[in-house]
Amino acid sequence: MGKDSTANKGKAKDAGGKAKDAGGKGKGGGGEEKGGKGKGKAGKDDLGTCTYVKARHILCEKQGKINEAYKKLQDGWLDSGDKVPPAEFAKLAAEYSECPSGKKGGDLGWFPRGKMAGPFQEVAFNTPPGVCSGPFKSTHGYHIILSEGRKN
């Protein structure tokens, strides 16, 4: 075991089971791992390196209400593969969000890594710009995030 198991440390396996160097984060990591919903390791490595994120969100206390808002996003844009326009997300945030930011279309502006708690930060920093997250739970309730940008 010794030689093979130590030789493969620091290497991730691609979809075909071949070892590849995990040190090549961010550049040409292969499209297969970036597909889906952005929850794979490659997505986190590529996206999670920025220092600031600009985002909008919808916050609801009840899961049923956040699911209703997400259904509107799906019916209008997501099911057809389109990105949700920030202005349209803002309308839904004003209608559904129970956060004070809902009055501003859910706009949270730019915020640094470490400002938001737990799962909110995780989703915000791992959602590509222009992409809408699925509903998720935090200590404050249920959220949907629209990532609008990132910078260092």
PDB file of C-alpha atoms in Angstrom:
ATOM      1  CA  MET A   1       0.000   0.000   0.000  1.00  0.00           C
ATOM      2  CA  GLY A   2       2.705   2.473   0.996  1.00  0.00           C
ATOM      3  CA  LYS A   3       3.946   3.748  -2.366  1.00  0.00           C
ATOM      4  CA  ASP A   4       0.610   4.083  -4.205  1.00  0.00           C
ATOM      5  CA  SER A   5      -1.349   5.632  -1.356  1.00  0.00           C
ATOM      6  CA  THR A   6       1.311   8.273  -0.634  1.00  0.00           C
ATOM      7  CA  ALA A   7       1.860   8.962  -4.331  1.00  0.00           C
ATOM      8  CA  ASN A   8      -1.820   9.821  -4.754  1.00  0.00           C
ATOM      9  CA  LYS A   9      -2.069  12.181  -1.778  1.00  0.00           C
ATOM     10  CA  GLY A  10      -2.928  15.669  -2.987  1.00  0.00           C
ATOM     11  CA  LYS A  11      -4.462  14.249  -6.162  1.00  0.00           C
ATOM     12  CA  ALA A  12      -8.168  14.202  -6.864  1.00  0.00           C
ATOM     13  CA  LYS A  13      -9.799  11.686  -9.167  1.00  0.00           C
ATOM     14  CA  ASP A  14     -11.612  12.952 -12.197  1.00  0.00           C
ATOM     15  CA  ALA A  15     -14.915  11.508 -13.412  1.00  0.00           C
ATOM     16  CA  GLY A  16     -13.055   8.743 -15.270  1.00  0.00           C
ATOM     17  CA  GLY A  17     -11.260   7.618 -12.093  1.00  0.00           C
ATOM     18  CA  LYS A  18      -7.872   8.965 -13.206  1.00  0.00           C
ATOM     19  CA  ALA A  19      -5.781  10.835 -10.679  1.00  0.00           C
ATOM     20  CA  LYS A  20      -5.067  14.446 -11.433  1.00  0.00           C
ATOM     21  CA  ASP A  21      -3.090  17.039  -9.566  1.00  0.00           C
ATOM     22  CA  ALA A  22      -5.324  18.896  -7.084  1.00  0.00           C
ATOM     23  CA  GLY A  23      -2.874  21.787  -7.110  1.00  0.00           C
ATOM     24  CA  GLY A  24      -4.138  23.047 -10.490  1.00  0.00           C
ATOM     25  CA  LYS A  25      -7.136  24.817  -9.007  1.00  0.00           C
ATOM     26  CA  GLY A  26      -8.895  27.496 -10.980  1.00  0.00           C
ATOM     27  CA  LYS A  27      -7.469  26.877 -14.467  1.00  0.00           C
ATOM     28  CA  GLY A  28      -8.703  24.278 -16.944  1.00  0.00           C
ATOM     29  CA  GLY A  29     -10.027  21.916 -14.289  1.00  0.00           C
ATOM     30  CA  GLY A  30     -12.266  20.058 -16.748  1.00  0.00           C
ATOM     31  CA  GLY A  31     -15.884  20.819 -17.455  1.00  0.00           C
ATOM     32  CA  GLU A  32     -17.283  17.595 -16.062  1.00  0.00           C
ATOM     33  CA  GLU A  33     -16.758  18.533 -12.438  1.00  0.00           C
ATOM     34  CA  LYS A  34     -18.121  22.054 -12.865  1.00  0.00           C
ATOM     35  CA  GLY A  35     -21.444  20.860 -14.250  1.00  0.00           C
ATOM     36  CA  GLY A  36     -24.488  20.219 -12.104  1.00  0.00           C
ATOM     37  CA  LYS A  37     -25.310  22.533  -9.255  1.00  0.00           C
ATOM     38  CA  GLY A  38     -21.850  23.790  -8.279  1.00  0.00           C
ATOM     39  CA  LYS A  39     -21.599  21.609  -5.209  1.00  0.00           C
ATOM     40  CA  GLY A  40     -18.571  19.567  -6.291  1.00  0.00           C
ATOM     41  CA  LYS A  41     -15.068  20.125  -4.967  1.00  0.00           C
ATOM     42  CA  ALA A  42     -13.859  21.743  -8.174  1.00  0.00           C
ATOM     43  CA  GLY A  43     -16.591  24.382  -7.955  1.00  0.00           C
ATOM     44  CA  LYS A  44     -15.649  25.229  -4.399  1.00  0.00           C
ATOM     45  CA  ASP A  45     -11.961  25.454  -5.268  1.00  0.00           C
ATOM     46  CA  ASP A  46     -12.573  27.687  -8.284  1.00  0.00           C
ATOM     47  CA  LEU A  47     -15.227  29.923  -6.773  1.00  0.00           C
ATOM     48  CA  GLY A  48     -14.319  29.995  -3.102  1.00  0.00           C
ATOM     49  CA  THR A  49     -11.106  31.976  -3.529  1.00  0.00           C
ATOM     50  CA  CYS A  50     -12.603  35.472  -3.870  1.00  0.00           C
ATOM     51  CA  THR A  51     -12.610  37.932  -0.988  1.00  0.00           C
ATOM     52  CA  TYR A  52     -15.883  39.802  -1.658  1.00  0.00           C
ATOM     53  CA  VAL A  53     -19.262  38.807  -3.092  1.00  0.00           C
ATOM     54  CA  LYS A  54     -22.122  40.988  -4.304  1.00  0.00           C
ATOM     55  CA  ALA A  55     -25.457  39.268  -3.806  1.00  0.00           C
ATOM     56  CA  ARG A  56     -29.208  39.569  -3.445  1.00  0.00           C
ATOM     57  CA  HIS A  57     -31.285  37.194  -1.371  1.00  0.00           C
ATOM     58  CA  ILE A  58     -34.768  36.217  -0.367  1.00  0.00           C
ATOM     59  CA  LEU A  59     -35.277  35.184   3.277  1.00  0.00           C
ATOM     60  CA  CYS A  60     -38.400  33.410   4.511  1.00  0.00           C
ATOM     61  CA  GLU A  61     -39.172  31.908   7.885  1.00  0.00           C
ATOM     62  CA  LYS A  62     -41.269  29.100   6.363  1.00  0.00           C
ATOM     63  CA  GLN A  63     -39.939  26.556   3.906  1.00  0.00           C
ATOM     64  CA  GLY A  64     -43.211  26.564   1.952  1.00  0.00           C
ATOM     65  CA  LYS A  65     -42.904  30.286   1.227  1.00  0.00           C
ATOM     66  CA  ILE A  66     -39.295  30.041  -0.014  1.00  0.00           C
ATOM     67  CA  ASN A  67     -40.272  27.074  -2.184  1.00  0.00           C
ATOM     68  CA  GLU A  68     -43.093  29.147  -3.694  1.00  0.00           C
ATOM     69  CA  ALA A  69     -40.633  31.947  -4.544  1.00  0.00           C
ATOM     70  CA  TYR A  70     -38.169  29.432  -6.018  1.00  0.00           C
ATOM     71  CA  LYS A  71     -40.949  27.893  -8.125  1.00  0.00           C
ATOM     72  CA  LYS A  72     -41.567  31.327  -9.661  1.00  0.00           C
ATOM     73  CA  LEU A  73     -37.858  31.567 -10.487  1.00  0.00           C
ATOM     74  CA  GLN A  74     -37.949  28.097 -12.032  1.00  0.00           C
ATOM     75  CA  ASP A  75     -41.079  28.785 -14.074  1.00  0.00           C
ATOM     76  CA  GLY A  76     -39.804  32.131 -15.335  1.00  0.00           C
ATOM     77  CA  TRP A  77     -36.129  31.418 -16.023  1.00  0.00           C
ATOM     78  CA  LEU A  78     -34.370  28.471 -14.442  1.00  0.00           C
ATOM     79  CA  ASP A  79     -36.280  25.643 -16.142  1.00  0.00           C
ATOM     80  CA  SER A  80     -35.429  27.089 -19.563  1.00  0.00           C
ATOM     81  CA  GLY A  81     -31.750  27.442 -18.631  1.00  0.00           C
ATOM     82  CA  ASP A  82     -31.864  31.234 -18.458  1.00  0.00           C
ATOM     83  CA  LYS A  83     -30.213  33.349 -15.793  1.00  0.00           C
ATOM     84  CA  VAL A  84     -32.526  35.303 -13.528  1.00  0.00           C
ATOM     85  CA  PRO A  85     -32.268  39.043 -14.287  1.00  0.00           C
ATOM     86  CA  PRO A  86     -31.377  40.953 -11.081  1.00  0.00           C
ATOM     87  CA  ALA A  87     -34.384  43.265 -11.586  1.00  0.00           C
ATOM     88  CA  GLU A  88     -36.749  40.285 -11.699  1.00  0.00           C
ATOM     89  CA  PHE A  89     -35.101  38.685  -8.660  1.00  0.00           C
ATOM     90  CA  ALA A  90     -35.512  42.050  -6.902  1.00  0.00           C
ATOM     91  CA  LYS A  91     -39.268  42.011  -7.597  1.00  0.00           C
ATOM     92  CA  LEU A  92     -39.580  38.555  -6.046  1.00  0.00           C
ATOM     93  CA  ALA A  93     -37.444  39.609  -3.073  1.00  0.00           C
ATOM     94  CA  ALA A  94     -39.722  42.606  -2.501  1.00  0.00           C
ATOM     95  CA  GLU A  95     -42.750  40.307  -2.646  1.00  0.00           C
ATOM     96  CA  TYR A  96     -41.478  37.329  -0.628  1.00  0.00           C
ATOM     97  CA  SER A  97     -38.497  38.285   1.529  1.00  0.00           C
ATOM     98  CA  GLU A  98     -39.025  38.827   5.240  1.00  0.00           C
ATOM     99  CA  CYS A  99     -35.599  40.453   5.577  1.00  0.00           C
ATOM    100  CA  PRO A 100     -35.352  44.266   5.717  1.00  0.00           C
ATOM    101  CA  SER A 101     -33.225  44.012   2.547  1.00  0.00           C
ATOM    102  CA  GLY A 102     -36.367  42.848   0.724  1.00  0.00           C
ATOM    103  CA  LYS A 103     -37.406  46.512   0.431  1.00  0.00           C
ATOM    104  CA  LYS A 104     -34.206  47.035  -1.596  1.00  0.00           C
ATOM    105  CA  GLY A 105     -34.879  44.025  -3.802  1.00  0.00           C
ATOM    106  CA  GLY A 106     -32.879  41.765  -1.501  1.00  0.00           C
ATOM    107  CA  ASP A 107     -29.688  43.694  -2.271  1.00  0.00           C
ATOM    108  CA  LEU A 108     -26.932  42.946   0.237  1.00  0.00           C
ATOM    109  CA  GLY A 109     -24.268  44.848  -1.707  1.00  0.00           C
ATOM    110  CA  TRP A 110     -20.637  43.762  -1.469  1.00  0.00           C
ATOM    111  CA  PHE A 111     -19.677  41.824   1.645  1.00  0.00           C
ATOM    112  CA  PRO A 112     -16.383  40.228   2.705  1.00  0.00           C
ATOM    113  CA  ARG A 113     -15.704  36.636   3.551  1.00  0.00           C
ATOM    114  CA  GLY A 114     -16.335  36.168   7.273  1.00  0.00           C
ATOM    115  CA  LYS A 115     -19.201  38.661   7.555  1.00  0.00           C
ATOM    116  CA  MET A 116     -22.052  36.213   6.908  1.00  0.00           C
ATOM    117  CA  ALA A 117     -22.665  33.153   9.038  1.00  0.00           C
ATOM    118  CA  GLY A 118     -22.255  29.472   8.199  1.00  0.00           C
ATOM    119  CA  PRO A 119     -24.305  28.125   5.321  1.00  0.00           C
ATOM    120  CA  PHE A 120     -25.140  31.579   3.954  1.00  0.00           C
ATOM    121  CA  GLN A 121     -21.470  32.401   3.452  1.00  0.00           C
ATOM    122  CA  GLU A 122     -20.804  28.936   2.024  1.00  0.00           C
ATOM    123  CA  VAL A 123     -23.520  29.286  -0.618  1.00  0.00           C
ATOM    124  CA  ALA A 124     -22.815  32.955  -1.388  1.00  0.00           C
ATOM    125  CA  PHE A 125     -19.107  32.385  -2.007  1.00  0.00           C
ATOM    126  CA  ASN A 126     -19.651  29.201  -4.024  1.00  0.00           C
ATOM    127  CA  THR A 127     -22.416  30.398  -6.341  1.00  0.00           C
ATOM    128  CA  PRO A 128     -21.053  31.717  -9.660  1.00  0.00           C
ATOM    129  CA  PRO A 129     -21.955  35.292 -10.645  1.00  0.00           C
ATOM    130  CA  GLY A 130     -25.275  35.460 -12.453  1.00  0.00           C
ATOM    131  CA  VAL A 131     -26.437  32.178 -10.929  1.00  0.00           C
ATOM    132  CA  CYS A 132     -29.294  31.683  -8.486  1.00  0.00           C
ATOM    133  CA  SER A 133     -28.848  29.186  -5.639  1.00  0.00           C
ATOM    134  CA  GLY A 134     -31.471  26.676  -4.694  1.00  0.00           C
ATOM    135  CA  PRO A 135     -33.319  27.156  -1.406  1.00  0.00           C
ATOM    136  CA  PHE A 136     -31.257  26.386   1.702  1.00  0.00           C
ATOM    137  CA  LYS A 137     -31.652  26.704   5.459  1.00  0.00           C
ATOM    138  CA  SER A 138     -29.629  28.829   7.872  1.00  0.00           C
ATOM    139  CA  THR A 139     -30.148  29.861  11.476  1.00  0.00           C
ATOM    140  CA  HIS A 140     -32.225  32.820  10.206  1.00  0.00           C
ATOM    141  CA  GLY A 141     -34.612  30.813   8.014  1.00  0.00           C
ATOM    142  CA  TYR A 142     -34.702  29.740   4.380  1.00  0.00           C
ATOM    143  CA  HIS A 143     -32.804  31.606   1.673  1.00  0.00           C
ATOM    144  CA  ILE A 144     -32.298  31.883  -2.063  1.00  0.00           C
ATOM    145  CA  ILE A 145     -29.215  33.802  -3.201  1.00  0.00           C
ATOM    146  CA  LEU A 146     -28.559  35.493  -6.530  1.00  0.00           C
ATOM    147  CA  SER A 147     -24.819  36.054  -6.929  1.00  0.00           C
ATOM    148  CA  GLU A 148     -24.131  39.279  -8.814  1.00  0.00           C
ATOM    149  CA  GLY A 149     -20.367  39.514  -8.644  1.00  0.00           C
ATOM    150  CA  ARG A 150     -17.098  38.713  -6.915  1.00  0.00           C
ATOM    151  CA  LYS A 151     -13.790  40.425  -6.398  1.00  0.00           C
ATOM    152  CA  ASN A 152     -10.584  40.169  -4.377  1.00  0.00           C
TER     153      ASN A 152
END
